[in-house]
Amino acid sequence: MKPIIGITTFDQSQITKKLNSVSYNYINSIIMTGGLPVLLPNINNKEDVLKYLDIIDGILFTGGVDISPLNYFENPIKQVDYTSSRRDSFELELFNIAYERNIPILGICRGVQLINVALGGTLYQDINLEIADSLGHCPSEMPGDELYHSIDIKSPSILFDIFKQEKLFVNSFHHQAIKKLGRNLKITAKSSDGIIEAIESNERDFLIGVQWHPEDLTQRYCEFQNLFQAFVQACKNKV
Ligand code: MN
């Protein structure tokens, strides 16, 4: 039976309509590795969140706008120019209950930051401003499937088991990164300037976060399917 994978969505307001939507590359990466994707709108009712968690076998926390720094007890600097309290509160609630239940979780970009903040960590609000000698992490003109910088993967880790190599080239579309690591998390990859590029859990079966965008690479570089495959398999094991 295919595991049902909940995928979190953007919260966008246009002049005439409000949208909860997400890049098809997340959806397609789950489909191509044997999962059944279900998009999760940003609702804010605890009973309904619990109901979702009865239905789904795993959650993919997707990329998107910055998490409000209020969630880690800071005020935003001016480089933080858009946040969504609706999305923040839905995703934090969803994560907390999923974490309690040991439901498999994959976090991508904003998703890895969400995991970290939910577990009590903090973020650099803007890498280039706050870290001297940081490299490029947010090229504005690059297509999603272009490899941009290298990362060093630590072993032993689930991430190393998945990619089976210590150096990997990845894409990069983030201006924030993990600062203080959240509870029971370990760093599994860094870029050469020391930015945390991947984490996983010390105590949960499958909780992985990556700062890059594997979903944009699965079509062009099939090794990135392995990450989704491992996630979908972990979800299947819970069915
Ligand atoms: Mn990066």
Coordinates of C-alpha atoms and ligand atoms in Angstrom, one line a residue:
M1 CA 0.0 0.0 0.0
K2 CA 1.3 3.5 -0.9
P3 CA 2.0 5.6 2.2
I4 CA 0.1 8.9 2.3
I5 CA 2.5 11.8 2.5
G6 CA 1.2 15.2 3.7
I7 CA 2.9 18.1 2.0
T8 CA 2.8 21.6 3.6
T9 CA 1.8 24.5 1.4
F10 CA 2.6 28.2 0.8
D11 CA 0.2 30.8 2.2
Q12 CA -0.1 33.5 -0.5
S13 CA -2.5 36.4 -0.7
Q14 CA -3.2 37.9 -4.0
I15 CA -5.4 40.8 -4.7
T16 CA -8.5 38.7 -5.6
K17 CA -7.7 35.4 -4.0
K18 CA -5.8 33.6 -1.2
L19 CA -3.8 30.5 -2.3
N20 CA -2.4 27.5 -0.5
S21 CA -0.1 26.0 -3.1
V22 CA 3.3 24.4 -3.5
S23 CA 5.8 23.6 -6.3
Y24 CA 4.9 20.5 -8.3
N25 CA 8.5 19.2 -7.9
Y26 CA 7.8 18.2 -4.2
I27 CA 4.6 16.4 -5.3
N28 CA 6.3 14.7 -8.3
S29 CA 9.3 13.6 -6.1
I30 CA 6.9 11.8 -3.8
I31 CA 5.0 10.3 -6.6
M32 CA 8.1 9.0 -8.4
T33 CA 9.3 7.3 -5.2
G34 CA 6.1 5.5 -4.5
G35 CA 4.2 7.8 -2.1
L36 CA 0.7 9.2 -2.4
P37 CA 0.9 13.0 -1.8
V38 CA -1.8 15.0 -0.1
L39 CA -1.5 18.8 0.1
L40 CA -2.1 20.3 3.5
P41 CA -3.8 23.7 3.7
N42 CA -2.7 26.1 6.5
I43 CA -5.7 25.5 8.8
N44 CA -5.6 26.5 12.5
N45 CA -7.7 24.2 14.5
K46 CA -6.0 21.6 16.7
E47 CA -8.7 19.0 16.3
D48 CA -8.4 19.1 12.5
V49 CA -4.6 18.9 12.7
L50 CA -5.0 15.8 14.8
K51 CA -7.4 14.4 12.2
Y52 CA -4.8 15.0 9.5
L53 CA -2.2 13.1 11.5
D54 CA -4.6 10.1 11.8
I55 CA -4.7 10.0 8.0
I56 CA -1.2 10.6 6.9
D57 CA 1.9 8.4 7.3
G58 CA 4.6 11.0 6.9
I59 CA 5.0 14.8 6.4
L60 CA 7.1 16.8 4.0
F61 CA 7.7 20.3 5.3
T62 CA 8.4 22.4 2.2
G63 CA 10.3 25.6 1.5
G64 CA 8.8 29.0 1.6
V65 CA 8.9 32.4 3.3
D66 CA 10.9 33.0 6.5
I67 CA 9.7 31.7 9.8
S68 CA 8.8 34.7 12.0
P69 CA 11.7 35.3 14.4
L70 CA 9.1 35.8 17.1
N71 CA 8.9 32.0 17.2
Y72 CA 12.5 32.0 18.6
F73 CA 12.1 35.1 20.7
E74 CA 13.8 37.7 18.4
N75 CA 12.5 40.6 16.5
P76 CA 13.0 40.6 12.7
I77 CA 15.9 42.4 11.0
K78 CA 15.0 44.3 7.9
Q79 CA 16.1 41.4 5.6
V80 CA 13.1 39.4 6.9
D81 CA 10.5 41.0 4.7
Y82 CA 7.6 38.5 4.7
T83 CA 6.3 36.0 7.2
S84 CA 3.1 34.1 7.7
S85 CA 1.8 33.5 11.2
R86 CA -1.0 31.3 9.7
R87 CA 1.6 29.0 8.2
D88 CA 4.0 29.2 11.1
S89 CA 1.4 28.2 13.7
F90 CA -0.1 25.4 11.5
E91 CA 3.3 23.8 10.8
L92 CA 4.5 24.1 14.4
E93 CA 1.4 22.4 15.7
L94 CA 1.6 19.7 13.0
F95 CA 5.3 19.1 13.7
N96 CA 4.9 18.9 17.5
I97 CA 2.2 16.3 17.3
A98 CA 4.0 14.3 14.5
Y99 CA 7.2 14.4 16.5
E100 CA 5.4 13.1 19.6
R101 CA 4.0 10.2 17.5
N102 CA 7.3 9.4 15.8
I103 CA 5.8 10.0 12.3
P104 CA 8.5 10.2 9.6
I105 CA 9.4 13.8 8.7
L106 CA 11.4 15.3 5.9
G107 CA 12.1 19.1 6.0
I108 CA 13.4 21.0 3.0
C109 CA 14.8 24.6 3.2
R110 CA 12.2 26.4 5.4
G111 CA 11.3 22.9 6.5
V112 CA 14.7 22.2 8.1
Q113 CA 14.4 25.6 9.8
L114 CA 10.9 24.8 11.0
I115 CA 12.2 21.5 12.6
N116 CA 15.0 23.4 14.3
V117 CA 12.8 26.2 15.6
A118 CA 10.1 23.7 16.8
L119 CA 12.7 21.9 18.8
G120 CA 13.9 25.1 20.5
G121 CA 16.7 26.2 18.1
T122 CA 17.3 29.6 16.5
L123 CA 18.2 30.8 13.0
Y124 CA 20.6 33.3 11.4
Q125 CA 18.1 35.8 10.1
D126 CA 20.4 36.6 7.2
I127 CA 23.5 34.6 6.6
N128 CA 25.5 37.2 4.6
L129 CA 24.8 39.9 7.1
E130 CA 25.5 37.9 10.2
I131 CA 28.3 35.6 9.2
A132 CA 31.6 37.1 8.0
D133 CA 33.1 35.2 5.1
S134 CA 29.9 33.3 4.4
L135 CA 29.7 32.1 0.8
G136 CA 26.8 32.5 -1.7
H137 CA 23.7 30.5 -0.7
C138 CA 21.0 32.4 -2.5
P139 CA 21.8 33.0 -6.2
S140 CA 18.8 34.9 -7.6
E141 CA 19.3 34.0 -11.3
M142 CA 19.9 30.2 -11.0
P143 CA 17.5 27.6 -12.2
G144 CA 16.4 25.2 -9.5
D145 CA 18.1 22.2 -11.0
E146 CA 21.6 23.8 -11.1
L147 CA 24.2 22.6 -8.6
Y148 CA 25.7 25.6 -6.8
H149 CA 27.9 24.7 -3.8
S150 CA 29.4 21.6 -2.2
I151 CA 28.4 20.1 1.2
D152 CA 30.3 17.7 3.4
I153 CA 28.2 14.8 4.8
K154 CA 29.1 13.4 8.1
S155 CA 29.2 9.7 8.8
P156 CA 27.6 7.8 10.5
S157 CA 24.2 9.3 9.6
I158 CA 21.1 8.3 7.7
L159 CA 22.0 11.0 5.1
F160 CA 25.4 9.3 4.5
D161 CA 23.6 5.9 4.2
I162 CA 21.4 7.5 1.6
F163 CA 24.0 9.3 -0.6
K164 CA 27.0 7.0 0.3
Q165 CA 29.5 9.9 -0.2
E166 CA 31.1 12.5 1.9
K167 CA 31.0 15.3 -0.6
L168 CA 27.9 16.3 -2.6
F169 CA 27.1 19.2 -4.9
V170 CA 23.7 20.8 -4.2
N171 CA 21.6 23.7 -5.2
S172 CA 21.0 26.5 -2.7
F173 CA 18.2 29.1 -2.3
H174 CA 18.2 30.3 1.3
H175 CA 19.3 33.5 3.0
Q176 CA 18.8 32.0 6.5
A177 CA 20.3 29.0 8.3
I178 CA 20.3 27.2 11.6
K179 CA 22.2 29.1 14.4
K180 CA 21.6 27.3 17.7
L181 CA 20.7 23.7 17.2
G182 CA 17.4 22.4 18.5
R183 CA 17.0 19.6 21.1
N184 CA 18.1 16.1 20.2
L185 CA 19.2 17.1 16.7
K186 CA 22.6 16.4 15.2
I187 CA 24.4 18.1 12.3
T188 CA 24.9 15.7 9.3
A189 CA 26.1 18.1 6.7
K190 CA 27.8 21.5 6.4
S191 CA 29.0 23.7 3.5
S192 CA 32.6 24.8 3.6
D193 CA 31.8 28.1 5.3
G194 CA 30.3 26.2 8.2
I195 CA 26.6 26.7 7.4
I196 CA 24.5 23.8 8.6
E197 CA 23.1 22.1 5.5
A198 CA 21.5 19.0 7.0
I199 CA 20.3 17.7 10.3
E200 CA 18.7 14.6 11.7
S201 CA 17.2 13.4 15.0
N202 CA 19.1 11.6 17.8
E203 CA 15.9 10.0 19.0
R204 CA 13.3 9.6 16.2
D205 CA 13.3 6.9 13.6
F206 CA 13.2 9.2 10.5
L207 CA 13.5 13.0 11.0
I208 CA 15.7 14.6 8.4
G209 CA 16.1 18.2 7.3
V210 CA 18.1 19.6 4.4
Q211 CA 18.8 23.2 3.6
W212 CA 19.0 22.6 -0.2
H213 CA 16.2 21.7 -2.6
P214 CA 16.4 18.0 -3.5
E215 CA 12.9 18.1 -5.1
D216 CA 14.3 20.4 -7.8
L217 CA 17.1 17.9 -8.6
T218 CA 15.3 14.6 -8.8
Q219 CA 14.5 14.7 -12.5
R220 CA 18.0 15.8 -13.6
Y221 CA 20.1 13.9 -11.0
C222 CA 18.5 10.6 -10.1
E223 CA 20.6 10.2 -6.9
F224 CA 18.5 12.8 -5.2
Q225 CA 15.5 10.5 -5.6
N226 CA 17.3 8.3 -3.0
L227 CA 16.4 10.8 -0.3
F228 CA 12.7 10.7 -1.1
Q229 CA 12.9 7.0 -1.5
A230 CA 14.3 6.5 2.0
F231 CA 11.6 8.9 3.4
V232 CA 8.7 7.1 1.6
Q233 CA 10.1 3.8 2.7
A234 CA 10.2 5.0 6.3
C235 CA 6.6 6.1 6.0
K236 CA 5.6 2.7 4.5
N237 CA 7.2 1.0 7.5
K238 CA 4.7 2.9 9.7
V239 CA 1.6 1.9 7.7
Ligands
MN1 MN 23.4 26.5 1.0

